[in-house]
C-alpha positions as YAML, in Angstrom:
chain: A
units: angstrom
residues:
- id: 1
  name: UNK
  ca: [-3.33, 143.17, -26.02]
- id: 2
  name: UNK
  ca: [-2.40, 141.50, -22.90]
- id: 3
  name: UNK
  ca: [-2.65, 145.16, -21.00]
- id: 4
  name: UNK
  ca: [-6.26, 145.61, -22.48]
- id: 5
  name: UNK
  ca: [-6.83, 142.35, -20.13]
- id: 6
  name: UNK
  ca: [-4.83, 143.07, -17.63]
- id: 7
  name: UNK
  ca: [-2.76, 140.10, -17.59]
- id: 8
  name: UNK
  ca: [0.91, 139.40, -18.39]
- id: 9
  name: UNK
  ca: [2.19, 139.11, -21.62]
- id: 10
  name: UNK
  ca: [3.67, 135.48, -21.32]
- id: 11
  name: UNK
  ca: [0.25, 134.20, -19.82]
- id: 12
  name: UNK
  ca: [-1.70, 136.11, -22.65]
- id: 13
  name: UNK
  ca: [0.72, 134.63, -25.37]
- id: 14
  name: UNK
  ca: [0.21, 130.93, -24.05]
- id: 15
  name: UNK
  ca: [-3.77, 131.42, -23.99]
- id: 16
  name: UNK
  ca: [-3.86, 132.81, -27.38]
- id: 17
  name: UNK
  ca: [-1.72, 129.89, -28.61]
- id: 18
  name: UNK
  ca: [-3.79, 127.46, -26.90]
- id: 19
  name: UNK
  ca: [-7.02, 128.41, -28.57]
- id: 20
  name: UNK
  ca: [-5.57, 129.84, -31.78]
- id: 21
  name: UNK
  ca: [-5.86, 126.67, -33.99]
- id: 22
  name: UNK
  ca: [-9.68, 126.45, -33.47]
- id: 23
  name: UNK
  ca: [-9.77, 130.45, -34.30]
- id: 24
  name: UNK
  ca: [-7.77, 129.97, -37.57]
- id: 25
  name: UNK
  ca: [-10.15, 126.91, -38.53]
- id: 26
  name: UNK
  ca: [-13.29, 129.53, -38.18]
- id: 27
  name: UNK
  ca: [-14.12, 129.83, -34.75]
- id: 28
  name: UNK
  ca: [-15.81, 133.49, -34.49]
- id: 29
  name: UNK
  ca: [-13.81, 136.43, -33.01]
- id: 30
  name: UNK
  ca: [-15.93, 136.42, -29.85]
- id: 31
  name: UNK
  ca: [-15.68, 132.79, -29.52]
- id: 32
  name: UNK
  ca: [-12.01, 133.02, -29.91]
- id: 33
  name: UNK
  ca: [-11.63, 135.66, -27.35]
- id: 34
  name: UNK
  ca: [-13.90, 134.19, -24.65]
- id: 35
  name: UNK
  ca: [-12.04, 131.04, -24.87]
- id: 36
  name: UNK
  ca: [-8.57, 132.96, -24.40]
- id: 37
  name: UNK
  ca: [-10.70, 134.81, -21.52]
- id: 38
  name: UNK
  ca: [-11.56, 131.59, -19.74]
- id: 39
  name: UNK
  ca: [-7.86, 130.45, -19.66]
- id: 40
  name: UNK
  ca: [-6.92, 133.75, -18.14]
- id: 41
  name: UNK
  ca: [-9.86, 134.44, -15.99]
- id: 42
  name: UNK
  ca: [-10.76, 137.52, -17.34]
- id: 43
  name: UNK
  ca: [-14.19, 138.98, -18.71]
- id: 44
  name: UNK
  ca: [-14.52, 139.67, -22.51]
- id: 45
  name: UNK
  ca: [-17.66, 141.02, -24.03]
- id: 46
  name: UNK
  ca: [-18.18, 142.03, -27.91]
- id: 47
  name: UNK
  ca: [-16.83, 145.24, -27.63]
- id: 48
  name: UNK
  ca: [-13.77, 144.16, -26.14]
- id: 49
  name: UNK
  ca: [-13.32, 141.33, -28.23]
- id: 50
  name: UNK
  ca: [-13.84, 143.64, -31.27]
- id: 51
  name: UNK
  ca: [-10.96, 145.85, -29.94]
- id: 52
  name: UNK
  ca: [-8.69, 142.92, -29.32]
- id: 53
  name: UNK
  ca: [-9.39, 141.50, -32.81]
- id: 54
  name: UNK
  ca: [-8.59, 144.99, -34.41]
- id: 55
  name: UNK
  ca: [-5.52, 145.45, -32.39]
- id: 56
  name: UNK
  ca: [-4.68, 141.73, -33.42]
- id: 57
  name: UNK
  ca: [-4.93, 142.58, -37.30]
- id: 58
  name: UNK
  ca: [-3.13, 146.00, -37.03]
- id: 59
  name: UNK
  ca: [0.24, 144.40, -35.72]
- id: 60
  name: UNK
  ca: [1.31, 144.09, -39.71]
- id: 61
  name: UNK
  ca: [1.92, 141.42, -42.04]
- id: 62
  name: UNK
  ca: [4.84, 142.61, -44.21]
- id: 63
  name: UNK
  ca: [8.31, 144.29, -43.48]
- id: 64
  name: UNK
  ca: [9.92, 146.53, -45.88]
- id: 65
  name: UNK
  ca: [11.96, 144.01, -47.29]
- id: 66
  name: UNK
  ca: [8.94, 141.21, -47.79]
- id: 67
  name: UNK
  ca: [7.22, 144.04, -49.60]
- id: 68
  name: UNK
  ca: [9.95, 144.60, -52.10]
- id: 69
  name: UNK
  ca: [10.17, 141.27, -52.70]
- id: 70
  name: UNK
  ca: [6.52, 140.93, -53.44]
- id: 71
  name: UNK
  ca: [6.66, 144.05, -55.74]
- id: 72
  name: UNK
  ca: [9.63, 142.49, -57.88]
- id: 73
  name: UNK
  ca: [7.94, 139.32, -58.11]
- id: 74
  name: UNK
  ca: [4.60, 141.08, -59.25]
- id: 75
  name: UNK
  ca: [6.72, 142.92, -61.74]
- id: 76
  name: UNK
  ca: [8.17, 140.16, -63.12]
- id: 77
  name: UNK
  ca: [4.64, 138.25, -63.60]
- id: 78
  name: UNK
  ca: [5.02, 135.90, -61.20]
- id: 79
  name: UNK
  ca: [1.36, 134.59, -60.02]
- id: 80
  name: UNK
  ca: [1.19, 134.87, -56.35]
- id: 81
  name: UNK
  ca: [-1.02, 133.59, -53.96]
- id: 82
  name: UNK
  ca: [-1.57, 134.57, -50.17]
- id: 83
  name: UNK
  ca: [-2.41, 131.05, -48.34]
- id: 84
  name: UNK
  ca: [-2.61, 132.33, -44.62]
- id: 85
  name: UNK
  ca: [-3.84, 130.27, -41.54]
- id: 86
  name: UNK
  ca: [-5.50, 133.01, -40.01]
- id: 87
  name: UNK
  ca: [-8.90, 133.83, -38.97]
- id: 88
  name: UNK
  ca: [-11.74, 134.99, -41.31]
- id: 89
  name: UNK
  ca: [-11.32, 138.43, -39.44]
- id: 90
  name: UNK
  ca: [-7.52, 138.79, -40.34]
- id: 91
  name: UNK
  ca: [-8.92, 138.01, -43.90]
- id: 92
  name: UNK
  ca: [-11.31, 140.78, -44.30]
- id: 93
  name: UNK
  ca: [-8.54, 143.28, -42.87]
- id: 94
  name: UNK
  ca: [-5.72, 142.12, -44.83]
- id: 95
  name: UNK
  ca: [-7.98, 142.28, -47.90]
- id: 96
  name: UNK
  ca: [-8.26, 146.15, -47.56]
- id: 97
  name: UNK
  ca: [-4.61, 146.55, -47.45]
- id: 98
  name: UNK
  ca: [-2.80, 148.08, -50.48]
- id: 99
  name: UNK
  ca: [-0.09, 145.40, -50.93]
- id: 100
  name: UNK
  ca: [-2.87, 142.72, -51.24]
- id: 101
  name: UNK
  ca: [-3.25, 144.01, -55.10]
- id: 102
  name: UNK
  ca: [-0.07, 142.02, -55.89]
- id: 103
  name: UNK
  ca: [-1.65, 138.89, -55.40]
- id: 104
  name: UNK
  ca: [-4.07, 137.07, -57.66]
- id: 105
  name: UNK
  ca: [-5.68, 134.78, -54.95]
- id: 106
  name: UNK
  ca: [-5.95, 135.39, -51.00]
- id: 107
  name: UNK
  ca: [-6.93, 132.35, -49.38]
- id: 108
  name: UNK
  ca: [-7.69, 132.28, -45.31]
- id: 109
  name: UNK
  ca: [-7.88, 129.16, -43.32]
- id: 110
  name: UNK
  ca: [-10.80, 130.56, -41.23]
- id: 111
  name: UNK
  ca: [-12.92, 131.04, -44.20]
- id: 112
  name: UNK
  ca: [-12.18, 127.32, -45.36]
- id: 113
  name: UNK
  ca: [-12.24, 125.91, -41.90]
- id: 114
  name: UNK
  ca: [-9.29, 124.37, -42.43]
- id: 115
  name: UNK
  ca: [-5.57, 124.78, -41.50]
- id: 116
  name: UNK
  ca: [-2.11, 123.99, -42.00]
- id: 117
  name: UNK
  ca: [-0.26, 121.41, -41.79]
- id: 118
  name: UNK
  ca: [-3.11, 119.09, -42.91]
- id: 119
  name: UNK
  ca: [-3.32, 117.91, -46.69]
- id: 120
  name: UNK
  ca: [-6.63, 119.43, -47.14]
- id: 121
  name: UNK
  ca: [-5.76, 122.99, -46.86]
- id: 122
  name: UNK
  ca: [-3.18, 122.86, -49.55]
- id: 123
  name: UNK
  ca: [-5.27, 120.68, -51.94]
- id: 124
  name: UNK
  ca: [-7.99, 123.66, -51.46]
- id: 125
  name: UNK
  ca: [-5.36, 125.90, -52.61]
- id: 126
  name: UNK
  ca: [-4.32, 124.19, -55.53]
- id: 127
  name: UNK
  ca: [-8.06, 124.00, -56.30]
- id: 128
  name: UNK
  ca: [-8.68, 127.84, -56.04]
- id: 129
  name: UNK
  ca: [-5.13, 128.43, -58.16]
- id: 130
  name: UNK
  ca: [-6.25, 125.68, -60.86]
- id: 131
  name: UNK
  ca: [-2.56, 124.37, -60.52]
- id: 132
  name: UNK
  ca: [-0.79, 121.19, -60.17]
- id: 133
  name: UNK
  ca: [1.44, 120.79, -57.11]
- id: 134
  name: UNK
  ca: [4.79, 121.10, -59.10]
- id: 135
  name: UNK
  ca: [3.51, 124.16, -60.47]
- id: 136
  name: UNK
  ca: [3.93, 126.04, -57.10]
- id: 137
  name: UNK
  ca: [6.43, 127.29, -54.50]
- id: 138
  name: UNK
  ca: [5.34, 127.38, -51.21]
- id: 139
  name: UNK
  ca: [6.85, 129.43, -48.10]
- id: 140
  name: UNK
  ca: [6.18, 129.17, -44.54]
- id: 141
  name: UNK
  ca: [7.94, 130.11, -41.21]
- id: 142
  name: UNK
  ca: [7.17, 126.87, -39.68]
- id: 143
  name: UNK
  ca: [8.71, 123.60, -40.35]
- id: 144
  name: UNK
  ca: [5.76, 121.27, -39.92]
- id: 145
  name: UNK
  ca: [3.80, 123.58, -42.60]
- id: 146
  name: UNK
  ca: [6.38, 123.05, -45.13]
- id: 147
  name: UNK
  ca: [6.58, 119.21, -44.32]
- id: 148
  name: UNK
  ca: [2.91, 119.34, -44.81]
- id: 149
  name: UNK
  ca: [3.20, 120.94, -48.19]
- id: 150
  name: UNK
  ca: [5.89, 118.69, -49.56]
- id: 151
  name: UNK
  ca: [3.69, 115.55, -48.72]
- id: 152
  name: UNK
  ca: [1.10, 117.00, -51.03]
- id: 153
  name: UNK
  ca: [3.77, 117.62, -53.64]
- id: 154
  name: UNK
  ca: [4.38, 121.29, -53.51]
- id: 155
  name: UNK
  ca: [7.91, 122.59, -53.72]
- id: 156
  name: UNK
  ca: [8.19, 124.32, -49.93]
- id: 157
  name: UNK
  ca: [10.71, 126.09, -48.39]
- id: 158
  name: UNK
  ca: [10.92, 127.30, -44.79]
- id: 159
  name: UNK
  ca: [10.91, 131.22, -44.99]
- id: 160
  name: UNK
  ca: [14.42, 132.49, -44.97]
- id: 161
  name: UNK
  ca: [13.66, 136.12, -45.11]
- id: 162
  name: UNK
  ca: [13.21, 138.17, -48.04]
- id: 163
  name: UNK
  ca: [16.70, 138.67, -49.31]
- id: 164
  name: UNK
  ca: [17.42, 134.71, -49.13]
- id: 165
  name: UNK
  ca: [14.16, 134.11, -50.73]
- id: 166
  name: UNK
  ca: [14.98, 136.38, -53.58]
- id: 167
  name: UNK
  ca: [18.38, 134.61, -54.29]
- id: 168
  name: UNK
  ca: [16.53, 131.10, -53.94]
- id: 169
  name: UNK
  ca: [13.80, 132.49, -56.42]
- id: 170
  name: UNK
  ca: [16.39, 133.56, -58.83]
- id: 171
  name: UNK
  ca: [18.34, 130.04, -58.34]
- id: 172
  name: UNK
  ca: [14.93, 128.28, -59.52]
- id: 173
  name: UNK
  ca: [14.69, 130.61, -62.51]
- id: 174
  name: UNK
  ca: [11.55, 132.11, -61.12]
- id: 175
  name: UNK
  ca: [13.00, 135.35, -61.22]
- id: 176
  name: UNK
  ca: [15.68, 137.04, -63.51]
...
């Protein structure tokens, strides 16, 4: 994507990171890419924003080990929900992926206009699930999001990778 804008990858990553929270909380694709563009002194029109979004979405969500874990959880009847800090465009793209059939609920921050680690996003998820915090186990790859979930009463763990997650789930008797 940096090449699409003709900029250095590190500068691109920094610009994207600086604007991502607003995007994850509901900005349109065009607004996000124009904010990134402004940081990089480049031009972005609607067509380029659409290409950047499509490329970003296609970057992939699951590795083979994670997919095997999801399939095993589903096979054993574990109710799965995906709660992702991601813009609405990601949500629509992810909803079309075959592996999402494994989830009972798909919840994206761009749709809620809320983002982790704040408590409101976790409460919104619990409302969608119709669940109490103690009924859920939350994984995330960022410590501040794990801490935010714990403050709401969720059991929460830093994502250790699929193999270690499988062992953790077995130790908690979530899986046999």
